[in-house]
XYZ file of C-alpha atoms in Angstrom:
773
model
C 90.667 -186.392 -27.244
C 92.303 -183.616 -25.186
C 91.119 -182.385 -21.738
C 89.638 -179.335 -23.311
C 87.425 -181.502 -25.513
C 86.448 -183.633 -22.555
C 85.155 -180.647 -20.652
C 83.704 -179.045 -23.734
C 85.796 -175.963 -23.229
C 88.399 -174.312 -25.350
C 89.914 -170.945 -25.854
C 89.628 -169.358 -29.214
C 90.688 -166.035 -30.477
C 88.201 -164.521 -32.836
C 88.029 -160.987 -34.061
C 86.683 -158.762 -31.327
C 85.852 -161.778 -29.025
C 87.788 -162.887 -25.954
C 87.099 -166.472 -24.737
C 87.913 -167.329 -21.100
C 90.058 -170.455 -20.811
C 88.608 -173.258 -18.678
C 91.256 -175.958 -19.281
C 92.578 -178.087 -16.429
C 96.202 -177.273 -15.680
C 98.900 -179.315 -13.952
C 98.490 -177.149 -10.870
C 94.815 -178.116 -10.719
C 95.678 -181.821 -10.867
C 98.442 -181.437 -8.270
C 96.254 -179.662 -5.782
C 92.945 -181.436 -6.421
C 94.066 -184.560 -4.589
C 96.067 -182.698 -1.889
C 93.886 -182.259 1.221
C 96.465 -180.000 2.859
C 96.796 -177.644 -0.019
C 96.913 -173.955 0.620
C 93.531 -172.470 0.176
C 93.261 -169.301 -1.850
C 91.515 -166.569 0.056
C 89.193 -164.412 -1.986
C 89.360 -160.705 -1.705
C 86.322 -158.553 -1.163
C 86.349 -157.542 -4.817
C 86.609 -161.155 -6.008
C 83.741 -162.183 -3.747
C 81.668 -159.331 -5.106
C 82.550 -159.308 -8.810
C 83.696 -162.899 -9.405
C 85.645 -163.363 -12.609
C 85.192 -159.683 -13.401
C 87.192 -158.584 -10.411
C 90.439 -156.812 -11.187
C 93.636 -158.585 -10.382
C 95.105 -155.268 -9.255
C 93.800 -153.866 -5.918
C 93.879 -150.297 -7.098
C 90.372 -148.886 -7.122
C 91.189 -146.460 -9.865
C 91.829 -149.369 -12.265
C 88.439 -151.015 -11.660
C 85.961 -150.607 -14.481
C 82.904 -148.742 -13.358
C 79.448 -150.223 -13.042
C 76.540 -148.558 -14.754
C 73.888 -150.590 -13.028
C 73.187 -152.582 -16.243
C 72.452 -156.237 -16.322
C 74.286 -158.280 -18.898
C 74.553 -161.822 -20.139
C 77.698 -163.808 -19.904
C 78.407 -165.832 -23.038
C 79.972 -169.271 -22.928
C 81.549 -170.708 -26.028
C 81.812 -174.429 -26.350
C 84.160 -176.586 -28.378
C 81.851 -176.535 -31.358
C 81.720 -172.780 -31.432
C 78.697 -170.570 -30.945
C 75.541 -172.635 -31.559
C 72.299 -171.363 -33.021
C 68.863 -172.117 -31.635
C 68.276 -174.979 -34.087
C 68.116 -178.488 -32.746
C 67.718 -177.420 -29.119
C 65.616 -179.973 -27.343
C 66.079 -182.761 -29.894
C 68.003 -184.721 -27.326
C 64.715 -185.251 -25.517
C 63.798 -188.071 -27.846
C 66.589 -190.155 -26.389
C 65.240 -189.618 -22.855
C 62.096 -190.516 -20.980
C 61.054 -186.811 -20.554
C 57.478 -185.873 -21.158
C 57.924 -182.079 -21.635
C 57.184 -182.109 -25.374
C 54.239 -184.419 -24.890
C 52.732 -182.167 -22.257
C 53.138 -179.103 -24.466
C 51.395 -180.856 -27.386
C 48.519 -181.946 -25.120
C 48.069 -178.295 -24.110
C 47.702 -177.242 -27.771
C 51.266 -176.419 -28.687
C 52.030 -176.733 -32.365
C 55.682 -177.058 -33.384
C 57.052 -173.992 -35.153
C 54.575 -171.616 -33.535
C 54.764 -169.520 -30.422
C 53.640 -170.548 -26.981
C 50.472 -169.317 -25.318
C 46.784 -169.292 -26.163
C 47.259 -166.907 -29.035
C 50.762 -168.185 -30.011
C 52.222 -164.900 -28.757
C 55.227 -166.468 -26.944
C 58.719 -166.837 -28.336
C 59.711 -169.921 -30.276
C 63.444 -169.737 -30.401
C 65.489 -169.846 -27.202
C 67.056 -166.661 -25.865
C 69.959 -165.643 -28.014
C 73.261 -164.577 -26.464
C 75.159 -161.504 -27.595
C 78.909 -161.448 -27.341
C 80.325 -158.540 -25.299
C 83.362 -156.797 -26.757
C 85.588 -156.690 -23.743
C 85.788 -157.491 -20.022
C 83.964 -154.391 -18.923
C 81.010 -154.320 -16.602
C 77.406 -154.695 -17.672
C 76.336 -151.787 -19.805
C 79.866 -150.547 -20.289
C 79.658 -151.042 -24.085
C 76.196 -149.755 -24.814
C 72.941 -151.551 -25.451
C 73.206 -155.364 -25.456
C 69.748 -156.304 -26.801
C 69.729 -158.842 -29.620
C 67.721 -158.769 -32.820
C 65.478 -161.485 -31.434
C 64.597 -159.430 -28.338
C 63.814 -156.430 -30.470
C 61.397 -158.557 -32.562
C 59.771 -160.324 -29.688
C 59.617 -157.239 -27.408
C 59.254 -154.178 -29.649
C 58.322 -151.971 -26.663
C 60.879 -149.225 -26.045
C 62.923 -150.205 -23.057
C 63.651 -147.633 -20.363
C 67.239 -148.776 -20.467
C 67.815 -146.512 -23.452
C 66.899 -143.493 -21.391
C 69.052 -144.763 -18.556
C 71.880 -145.199 -21.038
C 71.654 -141.562 -22.041
C 71.621 -140.432 -18.417
C 74.533 -142.730 -17.659
C 76.621 -141.362 -20.513
C 75.844 -137.817 -19.352
C 76.994 -138.552 -15.804
C 79.953 -140.505 -17.062
C 81.515 -137.297 -18.297
C 82.453 -136.342 -14.748
C 83.998 -139.706 -13.803
C 87.730 -139.961 -13.452
C 87.969 -142.871 -15.880
C 87.043 -143.128 -19.505
C 84.751 -146.136 -19.683
C 83.962 -145.649 -23.311
C 84.842 -148.933 -24.893
C 82.699 -148.870 -27.992
C 84.372 -148.867 -31.312
C 82.168 -146.004 -32.487
C 83.852 -142.624 -31.945
C 81.546 -140.047 -30.376
C 81.185 -136.659 -31.895
C 82.625 -134.007 -29.574
C 80.205 -131.515 -28.016
C 80.988 -127.882 -27.930
C 79.775 -125.261 -25.445
C 79.482 -121.640 -26.415
C 79.319 -118.779 -23.927
C 78.869 -115.129 -24.578
C 80.845 -112.431 -22.816
C 77.799 -111.471 -20.741
C 77.392 -115.069 -19.532
C 81.081 -115.245 -18.719
C 80.909 -111.979 -16.742
C 77.788 -113.118 -14.898
C 79.452 -116.422 -14.041
C 82.609 -114.629 -12.971
C 80.566 -112.468 -10.582
C 79.020 -115.558 -8.968
C 82.401 -117.205 -8.556
C 83.972 -114.046 -7.150
C 81.250 -113.757 -4.525
C 81.925 -117.327 -3.301
C 85.690 -116.972 -3.049
C 87.259 -115.781 0.161
C 90.151 -113.872 -1.360
C 89.814 -110.961 -3.728
C 89.561 -111.656 -7.453
C 92.536 -109.495 -8.300
C 94.912 -111.492 -6.102
C 93.640 -114.944 -7.147
C 93.258 -114.270 -10.870
C 96.950 -114.905 -11.706
C 97.475 -117.903 -9.390
C 98.807 -120.978 -11.202
C 97.174 -124.228 -9.950
C 98.187 -127.791 -10.901
C 95.368 -130.334 -10.524
C 96.909 -133.649 -9.384
C 93.576 -135.341 -8.630
C 93.240 -136.795 -12.141
C 95.299 -139.340 -14.055
C 97.042 -136.705 -16.088
C 97.904 -133.487 -14.159
C 96.245 -130.403 -15.552
C 97.312 -126.802 -15.164
C 94.762 -124.103 -14.249
C 95.436 -120.373 -14.133
C 92.789 -119.358 -11.587
C 90.752 -120.885 -8.792
C 87.604 -120.047 -10.732
C 88.569 -122.654 -13.350
C 88.766 -125.314 -10.641
C 85.404 -124.207 -9.269
C 83.895 -124.560 -12.757
C 85.577 -127.898 -13.504
C 82.476 -129.988 -12.809
C 79.828 -127.273 -13.034
C 78.893 -128.063 -16.674
C 79.314 -131.779 -17.464
C 78.845 -131.329 -21.196
C 81.802 -128.974 -21.432
C 84.286 -131.436 -20.001
C 84.951 -134.559 -22.006
C 86.522 -137.451 -20.142
C 90.163 -138.070 -20.855
C 90.698 -140.846 -23.286
C 92.822 -143.739 -22.291
C 96.157 -144.229 -23.855
C 94.941 -147.313 -25.659
C 92.055 -145.383 -27.268
C 94.281 -142.420 -28.142
C 96.498 -144.685 -30.113
C 93.702 -145.224 -32.599
C 92.961 -141.472 -32.958
C 93.893 -140.003 -36.251
C 94.419 -136.420 -35.035
C 95.810 -135.800 -31.527
C 97.803 -132.602 -30.820
C 97.860 -132.122 -27.031
C 100.247 -129.165 -27.270
C 97.862 -127.351 -29.601
C 94.911 -128.184 -27.385
C 96.824 -126.921 -24.366
C 97.748 -123.680 -26.105
C 94.194 -123.179 -27.304
C 92.846 -123.877 -23.830
C 95.428 -121.467 -22.413
C 94.357 -118.759 -24.867
C 90.724 -119.374 -23.970
C 91.483 -119.140 -20.261
C 93.533 -115.986 -20.687
C 90.786 -114.451 -22.788
C 88.238 -115.333 -20.139
C 90.433 -113.758 -17.481
C 90.821 -110.612 -19.574
C 87.054 -110.420 -19.984
C 86.551 -110.907 -16.238
C 89.226 -108.343 -15.402
C 87.662 -105.862 -17.812
C 84.240 -106.529 -16.286
C 85.647 -105.966 -12.798
C 87.380 -102.758 -13.831
C 84.177 -101.571 -15.485
C 82.178 -102.393 -12.350
C 84.787 -100.638 -10.224
C 84.590 -97.549 -12.394
C 80.798 -97.617 -12.172
C 81.042 -97.865 -8.402
C 83.464 -94.957 -8.371
C 81.044 -92.940 -10.480
C 78.187 -93.724 -8.071
C 80.326 -92.835 -5.057
C 81.493 -89.612 -6.628
C 77.921 -88.745 -7.583
C 76.780 -89.312 -4.012
C 79.689 -87.285 -2.664
C 78.940 -84.541 -5.163
C 75.322 -84.375 -4.035
C 76.419 -84.317 -0.371
C 78.874 -81.535 -1.041
C 76.255 -79.634 -2.989
C 73.804 -79.968 -0.097
C 76.476 -78.890 2.350
C 77.358 -75.943 0.135
C 73.723 -74.887 0.005
C 73.411 -75.278 3.788
C 76.535 -73.198 4.341
C 75.301 -70.539 1.961
C 72.022 -70.477 3.848
C 73.935 -70.253 7.120
C 76.009 -67.386 5.757
C 72.872 -65.542 4.750
C 71.349 -66.092 8.189
C 74.552 -64.948 9.880
C 74.574 -61.801 7.771
C 70.964 -61.137 8.764
C 71.778 -61.772 12.448
C 74.792 -59.484 12.200
C 72.611 -56.769 10.696
C 70.179 -57.058 13.611
C 72.960 -57.079 16.205
C 74.524 -53.969 14.695
C 71.301 -52.122 15.457
C 71.987 -52.399 19.200
C 73.620 -49.338 20.787
C 77.367 -49.538 21.338
C 79.782 -47.613 23.478
C 80.275 -45.087 20.693
C 76.543 -44.421 20.291
C 75.626 -40.933 21.582
C 73.053 -40.926 24.417
C 69.491 -40.799 23.193
C 70.239 -41.853 19.620
C 70.177 -45.634 20.037
C 67.086 -47.863 20.041
C 64.721 -47.715 23.001
C 64.094 -50.507 25.457
C 60.996 -51.562 23.550
C 62.858 -51.627 20.219
C 65.617 -53.759 21.751
C 62.963 -56.190 22.967
C 61.571 -56.437 19.428
C 65.060 -57.151 18.052
C 65.579 -59.956 20.587
C 62.168 -61.416 19.755
C 63.070 -61.405 16.040
C 66.347 -63.171 16.758
C 64.563 -65.820 18.824
C 61.765 -66.499 16.354
C 63.561 -66.254 12.990
C 67.127 -67.246 13.934
C 66.682 -69.474 16.950
C 69.592 -71.838 16.180
C 72.032 -68.985 15.684
C 70.633 -67.276 18.795
C 71.333 -70.347 20.945
C 74.598 -71.323 19.266
C 76.187 -67.895 19.632
C 74.693 -67.124 23.053
C 73.133 -63.864 21.920
C 71.154 -63.697 25.174
C 74.349 -62.492 26.835
C 74.069 -59.304 24.781
C 71.359 -58.220 27.211
C 74.063 -57.475 29.800
C 75.674 -54.894 27.534
C 72.549 -53.673 25.753
C 69.553 -53.898 28.070
C 71.151 -53.307 31.466
C 72.183 -49.676 30.772
C 68.765 -48.844 29.352
C 66.894 -50.454 32.253
C 69.141 -48.849 34.856
C 68.445 -45.478 33.352
C 64.701 -46.139 33.459
C 64.700 -47.395 37.083
C 66.973 -44.636 38.338
C 64.099 -42.417 39.452
C 61.753 -45.259 40.546
C 60.262 -45.173 44.088
C 58.845 -48.667 44.794
C 56.744 -47.620 47.814
C 54.920 -44.938 45.836
C 54.540 -46.608 42.449
C 55.140 -50.337 42.863
C 53.833 -51.211 39.363
C 56.350 -48.973 37.595
C 58.274 -50.828 34.834
C 56.461 -54.059 35.731
C 55.357 -54.763 32.146
C 58.853 -54.123 30.770
C 60.423 -56.580 33.200
C 57.724 -59.146 32.372
C 58.479 -58.790 28.673
C 62.209 -59.308 29.213
C 61.476 -62.324 31.373
C 59.710 -64.008 28.431
C 62.692 -63.143 26.208
C 65.702 -63.884 28.393
C 64.703 -66.482 30.978
C 65.945 -69.948 30.112
C 63.885 -72.992 31.000
C 66.948 -75.253 30.957
C 69.291 -73.215 33.161
C 68.253 -73.161 36.806
C 70.206 -70.557 38.763
C 70.259 -70.769 42.545
C 72.486 -67.822 43.337
C 74.703 -65.103 41.891
C 77.436 -66.895 39.932
C 79.081 -66.868 36.513
C 76.502 -69.254 35.018
C 73.588 -67.080 35.989
C 70.593 -66.910 33.682
C 70.481 -63.645 31.633
C 67.112 -62.695 33.105
C 68.293 -63.459 36.633
C 71.392 -61.360 36.025
C 69.186 -58.530 34.811
C 67.177 -58.557 38.066
C 70.225 -59.057 40.268
C 72.259 -56.229 38.750
C 69.467 -53.763 37.965
C 66.326 -54.396 40.069
C 67.796 -55.623 43.386
C 70.013 -52.513 43.955
C 66.933 -50.291 43.689
C 65.014 -52.461 46.180
C 67.993 -52.610 48.551
C 68.129 -48.852 48.681
C 64.355 -48.663 49.222
C 64.324 -51.195 52.100
C 67.213 -49.488 53.862
C 65.136 -46.338 54.295
C 61.816 -48.116 54.958
C 59.935 -47.910 58.288
C 58.659 -51.447 59.133
C 55.535 -50.073 60.826
C 54.530 -48.677 57.413
C 53.889 -52.204 56.307
C 51.241 -51.754 53.605
C 53.220 -50.262 50.683
C 56.151 -52.631 51.095
C 53.943 -55.735 51.341
C 52.000 -54.607 48.274
C 55.214 -54.005 46.305
C 56.727 -57.403 47.149
C 53.431 -59.207 46.515
C 53.110 -57.517 43.129
C 56.652 -58.358 41.997
C 56.835 -61.877 43.487
C 55.457 -63.686 40.362
C 58.236 -62.154 38.229
C 61.061 -62.928 40.644
C 63.062 -66.159 40.659
C 62.768 -68.026 43.940
C 66.326 -67.356 45.055
C 66.009 -63.613 44.382
C 62.698 -63.485 46.295
C 64.313 -65.378 49.179
C 67.213 -62.943 49.172
C 64.826 -59.973 49.277
C 62.794 -61.385 52.175
C 65.567 -62.941 54.267
C 68.461 -60.548 53.693
C 66.687 -57.219 53.312
C 63.223 -57.213 54.923
C 63.555 -59.697 57.813
C 66.577 -57.933 59.409
C 64.629 -54.654 59.381
C 61.696 -56.386 61.149
C 64.025 -57.901 63.760
C 65.517 -54.522 64.616
C 62.055 -53.028 64.907
C 60.858 -55.856 67.206
C 63.869 -55.289 69.434
C 62.864 -51.628 69.757
C 59.177 -52.384 70.411
C 57.711 -51.745 73.903
C 54.169 -53.084 74.478
C 53.584 -50.701 77.403
C 54.343 -47.499 75.510
C 53.695 -48.218 71.827
C 50.180 -47.396 70.776
C 50.363 -49.438 67.556
C 49.808 -53.149 68.232
C 52.701 -55.243 67.052
C 50.505 -57.697 65.185
C 49.343 -54.925 62.872
C 52.779 -54.632 61.238
C 54.002 -58.225 61.720
C 51.036 -60.327 60.628
C 50.775 -58.851 57.073
C 54.123 -60.536 56.353
C 52.820 -64.001 57.266
C 51.797 -64.982 53.662
C 55.252 -64.009 52.358
C 57.633 -64.860 55.213
C 55.636 -67.704 56.840
C 58.005 -69.750 59.025
C 60.805 -67.218 58.524
C 59.089 -65.122 61.229
C 59.694 -67.810 63.872
C 62.823 -66.056 65.234
C 60.690 -62.991 66.035
C 58.173 -64.834 68.238
C 60.314 -65.567 71.356
C 61.224 -61.892 71.966
C 57.592 -60.894 71.341
C 56.332 -63.431 73.928
C 59.012 -62.329 76.380
C 58.012 -58.687 76.103
C 54.308 -59.549 76.399
C 54.992 -61.632 79.526
C 56.849 -58.712 81.112
C 53.937 -56.426 80.325
C 51.447 -58.865 81.996
C 53.219 -58.971 85.356
C 51.069 -56.166 86.778
C 48.002 -57.009 84.757
C 44.588 -57.679 86.339
C 41.816 -59.695 84.639
C 39.562 -56.685 84.797
C 41.744 -55.073 82.073
C 40.394 -56.330 78.744
C 43.204 -54.775 76.696
C 45.485 -57.747 77.338
C 43.012 -60.091 75.695
C 42.761 -57.775 72.677
C 46.568 -57.738 72.307
C 47.004 -61.488 72.740
C 44.043 -62.762 70.704
C 45.649 -62.170 67.221
C 48.618 -64.309 68.259
C 46.630 -67.409 69.239
C 46.723 -68.943 65.749
C 50.223 -67.621 64.993
C 52.097 -69.205 67.879
C 52.335 -72.967 67.959
C 49.809 -74.758 70.162
C 52.445 -75.740 72.691
C 53.982 -72.287 72.878
C 50.554 -70.657 73.238
C 49.437 -73.071 75.971
C 52.675 -72.550 77.878
C 52.289 -68.771 77.626
C 48.713 -68.961 78.930
C 49.611 -71.287 81.816
C 52.475 -69.048 82.885
C 50.978 -65.579 82.455
C 47.144 -65.711 82.326
C 45.808 -68.729 84.241
C 47.418 -67.710 87.580
C 45.726 -64.301 87.321
C 42.355 -65.913 86.550
C 42.735 -68.442 89.389
C 43.383 -65.614 91.812
C 40.277 -63.870 90.509
C 38.104 -66.966 91.096
C 39.529 -67.413 94.562
C 38.465 -63.869 95.390
C 34.960 -64.540 94.057
C 32.398 -64.627 96.877
C 29.393 -66.895 96.267
C 26.403 -65.347 97.941
C 22.965 -66.539 96.797
C 21.296 -63.432 98.190
C 23.718 -60.776 96.826
C 26.016 -62.220 94.165
C 28.799 -60.173 92.474
C 29.287 -61.686 88.984
C 32.053 -59.429 87.542
C 35.008 -61.671 88.543
C 33.253 -64.682 87.062
C 32.658 -62.825 83.785
C 36.309 -61.702 83.699
C 37.306 -65.339 83.742
C 34.680 -66.449 81.208
C 35.899 -63.798 78.751
C 39.081 -65.887 78.299
C 37.182 -69.018 77.309
C 38.150 -68.722 73.630
C 41.766 -68.000 74.516
C 42.287 -70.918 76.899
C 42.004 -74.585 76.063
C 38.913 -76.357 77.490
C 41.074 -78.573 79.680
C 42.864 -75.580 81.229
C 39.600 -73.789 81.874
C 37.985 -76.923 83.366
C 40.954 -77.401 85.680
C 40.673 -73.754 86.674
C 36.993 -74.123 87.672
C 37.556 -77.477 89.300
C 40.160 -76.117 91.695
C 38.972 -72.560 92.299
C 35.195 -72.451 91.796
C 33.254 -75.693 92.351
C 34.546 -76.566 95.835
C 33.156 -73.399 97.421
C 30.098 -73.428 95.143
C 29.102 -76.919 96.373
C 29.881 -75.885 99.928
C 27.485 -72.951 99.656
C 24.806 -75.306 98.243
C 25.150 -77.748 101.147
C 25.005 -74.922 103.670
C 21.904 -73.506 102.017
C 20.121 -76.874 101.998
C 20.694 -77.340 105.736
C 18.818 -74.144 106.743
C 15.190 -74.730 105.687
C 15.751 -73.699 102.065
C 13.305 -72.668 99.434
C 13.771 -75.356 96.842
C 12.365 -73.203 94.063
C 15.052 -70.621 94.729
C 17.688 -73.358 94.900
C 16.472 -74.719 91.556
C 16.662 -71.253 89.952
C 20.090 -70.677 91.532
C 21.329 -74.027 90.129
C 19.973 -73.379 86.658
C 21.297 -69.816 86.716
C 24.873 -70.862 87.417
C 24.683 -73.672 84.912
C 23.454 -71.279 82.256
C 26.643 -69.200 82.667
C 28.731 -72.077 81.295
C 28.977 -72.558 77.549
C 27.966 -75.776 75.800
C 31.617 -76.634 75.230
C 32.325 -76.504 78.950
C 29.144 -78.367 79.844
C 30.238 -81.286 77.652
C 33.444 -81.615 79.607
C 33.168 -84.652 81.897
C 34.475 -82.852 84.978
C 32.026 -79.934 84.677
C 29.201 -82.364 84.027
C 30.243 -84.386 87.050
C 30.200 -81.330 89.317
C 26.686 -80.303 88.299
C 25.487 -83.907 88.695
C 27.029 -83.914 92.140
C 24.959 -80.828 93.007
C 21.816 -82.666 91.837
C 22.752 -85.661 93.979
C 23.158 -83.382 97.003
C 19.720 -81.842 96.414
C 18.145 -85.295 96.001
C 19.680 -86.545 99.217
C 18.478 -83.424 101.012
C 14.843 -83.838 99.942
C 14.990 -87.597 100.564
C 16.336 -87.366 104.118
C 14.339 -84.302 105.136
C 17.444 -82.420 106.032
C 16.835 -78.846 107.119
C 13.547 -79.348 108.959
C 10.433 -78.110 107.208
C 10.124 -79.103 103.555
C 7.887 -77.438 101.032
C 5.145 -79.539 99.452
C 6.222 -80.994 96.101
C 9.868 -80.166 96.669
C 10.933 -83.780 96.347
C 9.054 -84.232 93.079
C 10.463 -81.018 91.667
C 14.023 -81.963 92.511
C 13.495 -85.448 91.067
C 12.038 -83.961 87.893
C 14.924 -81.521 87.645
C 17.426 -84.343 88.026
C 15.749 -86.473 85.388
C 15.464 -83.574 82.978
C 19.106 -82.537 83.337
C 20.412 -86.040 82.876
C 18.219 -86.573 79.818
C 19.661 -83.388 78.344
C 23.166 -84.594 79.054
C 22.451 -87.918 77.378
C 20.908 -86.289 74.292
C 23.746 -83.831 74.026
C 26.325 -86.592 74.290
C 24.603 -88.564 71.528
C 24.427 -85.445 69.332
C 28.070 -84.645 70.001
C 29.163 -88.176 69.137
C 27.213 -87.979 65.877
C 28.865 -84.668 65.028
C 32.296 -86.045 65.800
C 31.666 -89.057 63.557
C 30.528 -86.808 60.704
C 33.543 -84.573 61.185
C 35.915 -87.530 61.052
C 34.181 -88.833 57.923
C 34.495 -85.460 56.207
C 38.175 -85.168 57.043
C 38.708 -88.570 55.455
C 39.627 -91.055 58.067
C 40.653 -93.390 55.223
C 43.768 -91.298 54.752
C 45.238 -92.981 57.824
C 46.468 -89.674 59.345
C 45.599 -89.348 63.085
C 43.595 -86.214 63.868
C 44.367 -86.143 67.620
C 46.377 -87.966 70.239
C 43.628 -90.480 70.925
C 43.509 -91.407 67.206
C 47.274 -91.839 67.274
C 47.017 -94.257 70.219
C 44.234 -96.122 68.400
C 46.397 -96.435 65.255
C 49.384 -97.725 67.248
C 47.164 -100.241 69.064
C 45.900 -101.582 65.720
C 49.431 -101.862 64.369
C 50.540 -103.926 67.390
C 47.301 -105.956 67.773
C 46.516 -104.426 71.182
C 42.948 -103.890 72.400
C 42.213 -100.213 73.063
C 38.712 -99.356 74.282
C 37.010 -97.100 76.861
C 35.874 -98.466 80.240
C 32.155 -97.882 80.686
C 31.217 -95.487 83.540
C 34.812 -95.212 84.772
C 36.509 -91.829 85.075
C 39.391 -90.244 86.910
C 39.177 -86.530 87.625
C 36.635 -86.277 84.854
C 38.898 -88.075 82.328
C 37.670 -91.179 80.520
C 39.550 -94.350 81.478
C 40.693 -96.759 78.755
C 42.108 -100.252 78.632
C 45.275 -100.591 76.548
C 45.794 -104.311 76.575
C 45.796 -105.093 80.316
C 46.817 -101.573 81.327
C 44.382 -98.886 82.483
C 45.184 -95.398 81.169
C 43.692 -91.980 80.676
C 44.675 -89.070 78.428
C 45.134 -85.501 79.611
C 46.445 -82.670 77.424
C 48.144 -85.033 75.010
C 49.871 -87.026 77.791
C 49.190 -90.681 78.617
C 48.875 -91.534 82.341
C 49.258 -95.141 83.486
C 47.791 -96.401 86.745
C 50.572 -97.206 89.221
C 50.530 -98.628 92.734
C 49.502 -95.405 94.455
C 49.201 -92.733 91.781
C 48.959 -92.142 88.037
C 52.298 -91.919 86.228
C 52.825 -90.194 82.834
C 54.566 -92.308 80.199
C 55.524 -92.218 76.546
C 53.604 -93.969 73.812
C 56.426 -96.401 73.022
C 56.809 -97.316 76.716
C 53.069 -97.907 76.863
C 53.268 -100.293 73.886
C 56.179 -102.148 75.480
C 54.285 -102.556 78.772
C 51.173 -103.778 76.952
C 53.156 -106.446 75.102
């Protein structure tokens, strides 16, 4: 018996069946008993696929796997055995398998299970045709499995899906002897054009340049020629359309194979497809051209209509412009000023764009100026200031531009401004040149009436260049000693119009008034009447300086000449001084009385008390003098202090019995008088403080703006965290003393005085803050 019979293995060649040889070769015997033999190292493919691994390492030559399980068939020396007689060998053994099955109810020849539903015969093996992978040759179920398990297996559906996907694989795994019927795909021209549009949108280059490109596909076993990139893009898009290439071995068995014809047919199909796509692109291009031309035609039509409309408007504007008078128009035959205004209004309302674009407002220089000059030629502004006012107002509404802001005579001047500058200003210049400034009423009325219609720069030119020089010349010629007309009567009416522009006139006026007051006596009340209108015109500092230099010395001399005689008192000098109370500041007037009146008044009181006085007469004399002072003066600390000093003198006199005989009840009367006067002072001070608080509240102290110098010091103290408060019952020369930090100060006429070593020194506010810090 040979080795193949010993091992039960042999190799037979049957029709359609390949049997693997398992015989023992000489090489096996030589190496079986050689411990140092060279071991064969398996490759990754051999370890994975076993005997089904390819001997060649090329991946492209490996048969594909379809995920199917399969049965490997072994053939023995006796050939393929049937299921009969399997298990009969058990009778020669000591096994108990059959006995156990019979004890559990098994009957030979029937199926296993309670209901005999199991299989009887062993699993049959089905011979696979070739060496392909599991599932490579179709369904491998046997007739026995179909009888025992009639349920439809899902493998059939998987087989269909596998065959569908197999069409895109690079190999042809079809190994079945049955030849499949080819599938055909039909596409209409519309589908081809739609697909061509999708492909053209995804390609980077234009379709016209890439349509005739010849491409050779070298990624498959047999190179294939394509005539456009779109064919490559569609190569795997429809699996059914592309049949896998048949292997050379399978093609040998084909009865009809003409590759040249197939190539030519495919070439004709491709060329036809390209012609269809090119025709579709040309058609789409022509449609796009039609749309573009239609759009352009509509745009041109709209533009043509707009231009025709513009031509019609220009003809209408030209017709209106031709109505204006020209240089050849005879005088008196052209349109009037009112008709020209109506034409301009029509141009602005109906043809505004053309009016602005062509600058028709400039026509007013040639059209309106001559007509307006002719109308204003005979105008006298001082007699009829409202003449032509409505006409100018109408032309202002027509010609003045809100966008163009002129600030002087230049080339870019507004048409309305040019009209006033070239027509109205020459008439006013001629009128002002012959005007007498002391005849102030008509000129002020004329300028006030025309001011709302004048641009600001033209009004400034009229006031500063024409009227103000005339006033300056007239002030230079004014003499307060000889002129009977007060100067304020023809200067002050210009205050609302000229305002601060009159400042240059004030120094010469004050100088001439000071010269006129050199020989003045307080008994002459005319000086007060001349100066009183200027009190609120001059600045506070200038007015105070003028009073201190020219008026206060005269009043001080008058008080020095006043003789205080309780028995025969002459009050005229005192009244002359009191008449200036409203003209002088309270501080100046208080200082005047403090130095020139109260010293000799208190001296007379002391002398009277030392000569057996009549205290009733002294009381009346005291109250009489006090009644001559106004409430404003009586609230001044220094005046109040002087009258309190007189009360103290009278109290000391009645307490010490000075003067010899004393009238009964004199002491009580003086004490009552003192108490009454001081109560009045206290009540008046409280009332005055309440009024001041209400006044500050009404002015809005929350605005943070100081109302006087004391408020300014208070604000600075708060900013620098410095304590500023009055010292109770402490005064210096009637002035309230304050603490500013650790420094003692008082305020007099807007000046801060700081207490030095021997005297009080004036200082600035910033220096005061620095010292306090």
